[in-house]
């Protein structure tokens, strides 16, 4: 057992189950790699350590840092080695020095190295080991881009509905087309169903048992949320005998005060009570009496001396009471009608979307393909609901003694339920085996909401580990990266604010660089220029051959780019100093980074930088691989490997390599 340098439990101590809430720049990756090193120092088998993160880049960086740290231990002199061991809170005893120097070589020769993996890679590994139990094709291939397969699923859906126009799927698709008011909106709606298929599976199949009829189950849940039932008939329920009597009474009171508006209202009430008209027409006629046409709000009806004289005091009071009562009942019926329409639209969406999804899954199965959503869901089912789930959990449990998860705030419910069986096995495992769990993350940095990430899972996991594995919580809020000015802004955003209220355990941040200069400047908001087109130009017809049409152009991003470029030039030209007082130096262009919410308008900013003569490097993603030349070469290679790929063959023949028409 290695001794820590103090009596307080350390987050890197290998015998401790722990959750670390570490903010950006606080040394989270260093902490995680140190935990790996200390596990190896205690004699943990490298192959029994699994470290999971969210991107391949992060997994590769973790593996690289581990190798660098091990090399430093092997190559350091005695004084340097002692300092490295102390930094890891390990006493620099002779046996510890000897062990530290051997780790690098031992890891290089280990039959099973430390596994640093993404969630998807871990799922892929599990499914490849147990393909029959997971009901996936052995030797399946991973498909990262599914646009072509989705198009094939669309073609199959159209063929199905064309062949059987009276079938349930065709009727649902027709209903959805009506609700979406056009083919484009229909495609958007059904594509959104495909992209949210993990949510659909989790909702209708659950993590413990599935539903035989997922559409019926989803509709039952929706009816409960909407507060209606499938058998509700709001219009029939509105025109009861009691309500019709109230309407006749209201009409009679209107007749006592025969002004024009009251006469029109009385006539419409009489029309709405005509049983020969359709019930929809009757209800719509009645709406015009009690509700405004534009907003469906109750019409204003007030008491007056004249009205009281005509109706009598008691009559006027009854008149106003009936008005409020009937308005409320009409609005309640409208709410039920809206809820019914919502239910009908969602039923059509569920039915059509499920049919499209089934075609997509069939096509992938025929081609022995899985995508990222399949990896997560199939692995989760394998570990939770499969017939051999307990046996598979046991087999995995024999290989994993130490589990580390980075960026846990980006975990989605499926990934959590995928990890849960492994954690449960650890909680119920043999006490003589040294086992550990290490989760690290920061709820403020959750950026994968579009992938169903839920930062609240961090708190749930922390509580579960505390209850079942006695895990401790460690907070790391002292930055190695930022100046005090930055930390003050962060604390201001998350302290006593609505945003901070969503973080139940926020701790004010600090920094190791107390003397580091910093500044936070909020640039003015670039507002839209609402200047109208010159009236003299629009007053007469324009001759298109002599006069160009004036277009309103949104130049906000262009002006914002110019403002950013101006700020950068100011920082450089003014000789802004960076670093601490004793190591200060003027800022260079390479010290500046521009972070954007998305890349939609990045070309405006890049154009402004070029115009100002500012050198920059853009973070274009996939530019090389998306170029026509490279795509032609990839198509040629695909044709040579798979001669029956007609799309690749057509691409090659039309490329400059063959130049076919």
XYZ file of C-alpha atoms in Angstrom, residues 129-645:
517
model
C -17.384 -9.922 -28.304
C -21.034 -10.908 -27.898
C -22.688 -10.478 -31.333
C -25.112 -13.393 -31.033
C -26.282 -12.372 -27.572
C -26.734 -8.781 -28.777
C -28.555 -9.881 -31.950
C -26.154 -7.991 -34.220
C -24.398 -9.337 -37.335
C -20.984 -10.822 -36.444
C -18.239 -8.762 -38.032
C -20.560 -5.759 -38.492
C -19.183 -2.502 -39.881
C -19.624 0.918 -38.289
C -21.393 3.513 -40.441
C -20.577 7.088 -39.417
C -22.670 8.836 -42.088
C -26.176 7.507 -42.647
C -27.611 10.061 -45.110
C -27.549 7.604 -48.022
C -29.180 4.871 -45.946
C -31.858 7.297 -44.755
C -32.630 8.160 -48.364
C -33.040 4.457 -49.064
C -35.396 4.159 -46.092
C -37.471 7.037 -47.511
C -37.705 5.291 -50.884
C -38.805 2.081 -49.152
C -41.453 3.949 -47.145
C -42.865 5.624 -50.260
C -42.908 2.273 -52.067
C -44.742 0.661 -49.136
C -47.413 3.350 -48.913
C -47.868 3.439 -52.689
C -48.389 -0.318 -52.830
C -50.858 -0.314 -49.923
C -52.547 3.128 -49.903
C -55.265 2.032 -47.473
C -52.918 0.495 -44.920
C -52.336 2.037 -41.504
C -48.896 3.409 -42.414
C -50.184 5.107 -45.578
C -53.082 6.684 -43.691
C -50.716 7.926 -40.974
C -48.376 9.407 -43.575
C -51.285 11.148 -45.295
C -52.505 12.563 -41.971
C -49.023 13.793 -41.124
C -48.687 15.430 -44.537
C -51.953 17.287 -43.853
C -50.801 18.455 -40.410
C -47.375 19.509 -41.732
C -48.871 21.510 -44.603
C -46.394 20.370 -47.212
C -43.857 17.774 -48.269
C -40.838 19.720 -47.004
C -42.217 19.967 -43.469
C -43.143 16.291 -43.626
C -39.539 15.350 -44.413
C -38.238 17.596 -41.640
C -40.617 15.987 -39.129
C -39.759 12.404 -40.051
C -36.023 13.083 -40.285
C -36.207 14.521 -36.768
C -37.803 11.226 -35.675
C -34.869 9.312 -37.165
C -32.309 11.568 -35.508
C -34.075 11.149 -32.156
C -34.440 7.387 -32.421
C -32.427 6.861 -29.244
C -35.070 8.860 -27.373
C -37.818 6.802 -29.012
C -36.173 3.518 -28.062
C -35.526 4.667 -24.516
C -39.099 5.950 -24.155
C -40.985 3.004 -25.657
C -38.639 0.120 -24.838
C -37.162 1.381 -21.582
C -33.991 0.114 -19.958
C -35.617 -2.890 -18.304
C -38.378 -4.150 -20.614
C -39.847 -3.202 -23.969
C -43.373 -2.531 -25.230
C -45.128 -4.865 -27.651
C -46.921 -1.921 -29.268
C -44.685 1.156 -28.941
C -47.099 3.521 -30.728
C -49.989 2.576 -28.447
C -47.750 2.943 -25.383
C -46.519 6.370 -26.537
C -50.078 7.519 -27.184
C -51.207 6.377 -23.728
C -48.446 8.463 -22.181
C -49.330 11.423 -24.394
C -53.033 11.241 -23.506
C -52.082 11.294 -19.828
C -49.907 14.366 -20.332
C -52.604 16.154 -22.328
C -55.294 15.299 -19.781
C -57.629 13.663 -22.318
C -58.585 10.164 -23.413
C -58.942 8.577 -26.824
C -62.735 8.374 -26.347
C -63.272 12.057 -25.533
C -65.800 13.924 -27.711
C -65.423 17.578 -26.662
C -68.109 18.999 -28.991
C -70.765 16.459 -28.001
C -69.835 16.976 -24.352
C -70.269 20.735 -24.768
C -73.790 20.703 -26.216
C -75.483 19.090 -23.233
C -79.125 19.722 -22.337
C -78.076 21.850 -19.377
C -75.753 23.966 -21.551
C -78.404 24.452 -24.218
C -80.804 25.674 -21.537
C -78.137 28.178 -20.392
C -77.770 29.383 -23.988
C -81.541 29.807 -24.384
C -81.595 31.778 -21.140
C -78.705 33.937 -22.340
C -80.503 34.554 -25.655
C -83.633 35.582 -23.807
C -81.692 38.141 -21.736
C -80.134 39.545 -24.924
C -83.601 39.979 -26.387
C -84.590 42.197 -23.458
C -81.942 44.706 -24.541
C -82.454 44.722 -28.345
C -79.509 46.716 -29.601
C -77.795 45.713 -32.855
C -74.921 43.687 -31.343
C -77.269 41.868 -28.967
C -79.668 41.021 -31.805
C -76.785 39.610 -33.900
C -75.542 37.585 -30.931
C -79.043 36.238 -30.223
C -79.421 35.211 -33.880
C -76.118 33.330 -33.819
C -77.028 31.569 -30.585
C -80.257 30.413 -32.203
C -78.265 29.125 -35.203
C -75.887 27.246 -32.879
C -78.883 25.497 -31.278
C -80.161 24.266 -34.645
C -79.680 20.489 -34.511
C -79.851 20.209 -38.317
C -76.438 21.879 -38.701
C -73.192 19.995 -38.126
C -71.877 20.143 -34.626
C -68.647 21.816 -35.863
C -70.644 24.627 -37.529
C -72.740 25.103 -34.400
C -69.640 25.398 -32.217
C -67.895 27.824 -34.604
C -71.004 30.016 -34.713
C -71.116 30.099 -30.930
C -67.453 31.068 -30.732
C -68.201 34.299 -32.643
C -70.693 35.253 -29.912
C -68.507 34.817 -26.868
C -64.877 34.927 -28.086
C -62.851 37.391 -30.130
C -62.060 36.185 -33.631
C -58.357 37.069 -33.628
C -57.178 35.726 -30.263
C -60.054 33.553 -29.002
C -60.291 35.612 -25.827
C -63.589 36.277 -23.976
C -65.460 39.292 -25.326
C -65.880 42.186 -22.930
C -69.428 42.456 -21.541
C -70.015 44.959 -18.753
C -72.985 46.087 -16.754
C -74.659 49.444 -17.420
C -77.596 51.414 -16.113
C -79.473 51.047 -19.389
C -78.862 47.329 -19.536
C -79.890 46.918 -15.889
C -83.089 48.843 -16.608
C -83.923 46.583 -19.553
C -82.950 43.263 -17.941
C -83.499 44.121 -14.322
C -80.714 44.091 -11.719
C -81.025 40.351 -11.146
C -81.253 39.747 -14.910
C -78.077 41.726 -15.616
C -76.201 39.871 -12.872
C -77.375 36.534 -14.300
C -76.472 37.721 -17.821
C -72.859 38.547 -16.845
C -72.524 35.344 -14.828
C -73.755 33.234 -17.774
C -71.339 35.060 -20.100
C -68.302 34.269 -17.921
C -69.472 30.705 -17.405
C -70.063 30.010 -21.114
C -66.761 31.679 -22.095
C -64.881 29.452 -19.670
C -66.641 26.338 -20.992
C -65.943 27.315 -24.605
C -62.258 27.868 -23.854
C -62.068 24.534 -22.025
C -63.596 22.810 -25.051
C -61.138 24.582 -27.374
C -58.266 23.343 -25.198
C -59.569 19.793 -25.478
C -59.932 20.153 -29.260
C -56.351 21.448 -29.479
C -55.168 18.548 -27.331
C -56.999 16.120 -29.604
C -55.407 17.681 -32.673
C -51.988 17.412 -31.008
C -52.671 13.755 -30.223
C -53.786 13.029 -33.797
C -50.714 14.740 -35.242
C -48.372 12.889 -32.880
C -50.037 9.551 -33.575
C -49.414 10.103 -37.291
C -45.824 11.153 -36.505
C -45.215 8.129 -34.291
C -46.696 5.681 -36.804
C -44.961 7.151 -39.862
C -41.677 7.687 -38.038
C -41.653 4.131 -36.708
C -42.269 2.771 -40.205
C -39.406 4.873 -41.596
C -37.145 3.789 -38.725
C -37.966 0.113 -39.310
C -36.987 0.465 -42.969
C -33.710 2.133 -41.951
C -32.915 -0.613 -39.435
C -33.765 -3.298 -42.001
C -31.446 -1.765 -44.601
C -28.608 -1.543 -42.091
C -29.180 -5.138 -41.013
C -29.116 -6.346 -44.624
C -25.796 -4.570 -45.179
C -24.377 -5.634 -41.766
C -24.064 -2.023 -40.632
C -24.489 -0.261 -37.306
C -24.362 3.449 -36.556
C -23.448 5.267 -33.342
C -27.019 5.223 -32.026
C -27.168 1.462 -32.622
C -23.896 0.918 -30.760
C -25.132 2.604 -27.604
C -28.601 1.125 -27.623
C -27.598 -2.447 -28.547
C -24.865 -2.458 -25.897
C -27.266 -1.069 -23.298
C -29.848 -3.737 -24.112
C -27.181 -6.428 -24.024
C -26.149 -5.448 -20.500
C -29.632 -4.831 -19.096
C -32.426 -6.755 -20.837
C -30.766 -9.584 -22.793
C -31.426 -13.162 -21.685
C -27.731 -13.588 -20.915
C -27.280 -10.128 -19.378
C -26.028 -11.376 -16.006
C -23.525 -13.738 -17.617
C -22.236 -10.953 -19.894
C -21.985 -8.579 -16.939
C -19.951 -11.226 -15.117
C -17.607 -11.705 -18.099
C -17.031 -7.966 -18.402
C -16.657 -7.654 -14.667
C -13.747 -10.100 -14.776
C -11.900 -7.788 -17.181
C -12.641 -4.418 -15.574
C -11.378 -3.672 -12.090
C -10.910 0.076 -12.418
C -13.327 2.330 -14.286
C -12.560 5.975 -15.029
C -14.968 8.247 -16.910
C -13.927 11.689 -18.135
C -16.320 14.558 -19.009
C -19.145 12.815 -17.189
C -21.403 15.887 -17.570
C -21.872 14.918 -21.227
C -23.218 11.461 -20.390
C -26.702 10.689 -21.665
C -29.222 8.389 -19.930
C -28.429 5.464 -22.240
C -24.719 5.689 -21.472
C -25.454 5.890 -17.741
C -27.658 2.788 -17.907
C -24.889 1.112 -19.889
C -22.399 1.798 -17.095
C -24.795 0.982 -14.279
C -24.587 -2.852 -14.575
C -20.774 -2.630 -14.394
C -21.015 -0.464 -11.284
C -23.573 -2.808 -9.737
C -21.228 -5.728 -10.326
C -18.460 -3.792 -8.609
C -20.730 -3.036 -5.661
C -21.626 -6.728 -5.324
C -18.190 -8.089 -6.243
C -15.546 -9.863 -4.227
C -14.092 -7.735 -1.468
C -10.566 -9.127 -1.862
C -10.188 -7.630 -5.350
C -9.027 -4.037 -5.397
C -11.612 -2.168 -7.431
C -12.306 1.501 -7.973
C -14.472 4.023 -9.785
C -13.380 7.526 -10.755
C -15.785 9.992 -12.393
C -14.743 13.513 -13.322
C -16.649 16.350 -14.958
C -18.179 19.790 -14.641
C -21.894 20.506 -15.109
C -21.100 23.994 -16.468
C -19.284 22.462 -19.443
C -22.087 20.214 -20.696
C -22.191 20.806 -24.464
C -23.793 17.632 -25.863
C -27.448 18.380 -25.169
C -28.192 17.566 -28.823
C -26.970 14.040 -28.040
C -29.291 13.782 -25.019
C -26.539 14.690 -22.547
C -27.966 15.596 -19.150
C -25.634 17.303 -16.647
C -28.033 16.386 -13.834
C -26.902 12.780 -14.280
C -23.643 13.803 -12.624
C -25.463 14.514 -9.363
C -27.465 11.283 -9.690
C -24.307 9.244 -10.318
C -22.538 10.959 -7.430
C -25.411 10.019 -5.102
C -25.537 6.431 -6.397
C -21.807 5.915 -5.926
C -21.980 7.427 -2.469
C -24.848 5.123 -1.462
C -23.548 1.880 -2.960
C -19.758 2.210 -3.111
C -19.059 4.745 -0.380
C -17.647 7.159 -2.964
C -16.398 10.536 -1.836
C -16.823 13.850 -3.598
C -13.921 16.120 -4.417
C -14.191 19.630 -5.858
C -11.386 21.149 -7.869
C -12.137 24.804 -8.552
C -8.691 26.467 -8.614
C -7.602 27.294 -12.157
C -4.075 26.924 -13.533
C -5.074 28.770 -16.682
C -7.071 31.932 -16.017
C -6.461 35.330 -14.485
C -8.502 36.520 -11.458
C -10.585 38.766 -13.712
C -11.883 35.735 -15.603
C -12.714 33.899 -12.383
C -14.636 36.912 -11.058
C -16.824 36.900 -14.160
C -17.474 33.149 -13.859
C -18.416 33.520 -10.200
C -20.676 36.457 -11.043
C -22.529 34.441 -13.692
C -23.193 31.433 -11.478
C -23.671 33.076 -8.069
C -27.185 34.223 -7.112
C -28.430 34.148 -10.712
C -31.113 32.063 -12.493
C -28.349 30.256 -14.393
C -26.505 29.460 -11.174
C -29.712 28.227 -9.564
C -29.627 25.257 -11.933
C -26.297 24.203 -10.356
C -27.154 22.992 -6.891
C -23.550 22.600 -5.775
C -21.710 25.533 -7.373
C -18.579 26.557 -5.500
C -16.916 29.917 -6.264
C -13.791 29.524 -8.396
C -10.314 30.875 -7.774
C -6.956 30.782 -9.557
C -3.319 29.985 -8.837
C -2.297 33.102 -10.805
C -3.347 35.806 -8.372
C -0.911 38.329 -9.872
C -1.786 37.623 -13.492
C -3.261 40.603 -15.325
C -6.578 40.038 -17.065
C -9.541 41.912 -18.422
C -13.087 41.060 -19.481
C -14.714 43.434 -21.943
C -18.266 43.147 -23.238
C -18.373 44.572 -26.738
C -21.477 46.529 -27.779
C -24.260 44.590 -29.446
C -24.400 45.014 -33.204
C -28.023 45.879 -33.915
C -29.919 45.483 -37.154
C -29.942 48.531 -39.377
C -33.628 49.292 -39.935
C -33.152 52.059 -42.473
C -35.881 51.754 -45.069
C -35.382 51.909 -48.813
C -35.510 55.429 -50.172
C -39.184 56.318 -50.740
C -38.340 58.179 -53.962
C -37.054 54.926 -55.414
C -40.082 52.860 -54.457
C -42.668 55.461 -55.519
C -42.362 54.688 -59.251
C -41.976 51.484 -61.185
C -38.318 50.528 -61.683
C -36.813 49.851 -65.091
C -34.922 46.588 -64.424
C -32.605 47.183 -67.405
C -31.387 50.524 -66.084
C -31.859 50.412 -62.333
C -30.867 47.550 -59.999
C -33.316 46.408 -57.385
C -32.482 47.596 -53.883
C -32.203 44.737 -51.399
C -32.051 45.005 -47.656
C -28.814 43.307 -46.601
C -28.167 42.120 -43.051
C -24.625 43.355 -42.465
C -24.552 42.785 -38.694
C -22.049 39.926 -38.876
C -19.877 41.878 -41.269
C -19.813 44.851 -38.886
C -19.216 42.539 -35.942
C -16.236 41.023 -37.752
C -14.834 44.494 -38.380
C -15.251 45.345 -34.683
C -13.457 42.143 -33.631
C -10.624 42.826 -36.064
C -10.336 46.352 -34.653
C -10.129 45.022 -31.094
C -7.370 42.596 -32.089
C -5.374 45.356 -33.770
C -5.752 47.492 -30.652
C -4.415 44.670 -28.445
C -1.404 44.159 -30.703
C -0.617 47.805 -31.502
C -0.915 48.926 -27.872
C 1.644 46.339 -26.790
C -0.696 44.547 -24.374
C 1.462 42.589 -21.913
C 0.819 38.934 -21.192
C 2.150 36.792 -18.366
C 3.194 37.605 -14.826
C 5.072 40.761 -13.896
C 8.524 39.171 -14.030
C 7.847 37.292 -17.317
C 5.664 39.802 -19.154
C 5.827 40.040 -22.951
C 3.808 41.829 -25.653
C 0.844 39.941 -27.094
C 1.204 38.261 -30.482
C -1.460 37.238 -32.966
C -0.892 33.610 -31.949
C -2.052 34.409 -28.408
C -5.572 35.254 -29.585
C -8.401 32.780 -30.131
C -11.893 33.567 -31.426
C -14.573 31.174 -30.164
C -17.888 30.988 -32.044
C -21.193 29.393 -31.125
C -21.335 27.850 -34.606
C -19.616 28.259 -37.983
C -22.614 29.643 -39.900
C -21.233 33.187 -40.246
C -17.514 32.490 -39.834
C -16.725 33.709 -43.363
C -17.697 37.251 -42.351
C -15.173 37.238 -39.519
C -12.447 35.705 -41.676
C -13.079 38.315 -44.380
C -12.728 41.087 -41.783
C -9.435 39.606 -40.549
C -8.081 39.415 -44.101
C -9.198 42.969 -44.798
C -7.345 44.162 -41.677
C -4.201 42.216 -42.616
C -4.419 39.964 -39.559
C -2.919 36.470 -40.047
C -5.196 33.665 -38.850
C -5.704 29.923 -38.964
C -9.266 28.711 -39.545
C -10.556 25.530 -37.980
C -12.174 24.195 -41.154
C -13.406 20.674 -40.561
C -13.155 18.062 -43.302
C -12.131 20.516 -46.026
C -9.515 18.205 -47.550
C -11.579 15.015 -47.431
C -14.627 16.803 -48.824
C -12.781 18.140 -51.876
C -13.819 16.670 -55.233
C -10.352 15.324 -56.010
C -10.092 13.331 -52.799
C -13.670 12.078 -53.079
C -12.939 10.822 -56.598
C -9.883 8.924 -55.349
C -11.902 7.437 -52.465
C -14.574 6.340 -54.941
C -11.859 4.666 -57.067
C -10.538 2.775 -54.048
C -14.062 1.729 -53.071
C -14.682 0.475 -56.634
C -11.522 -1.636 -56.527
C -12.488 -3.122 -53.152
C -16.231 -3.531 -53.769
C -16.818 -3.798 -57.553
C -20.614 -3.877 -57.136
C -20.822 -0.437 -55.565
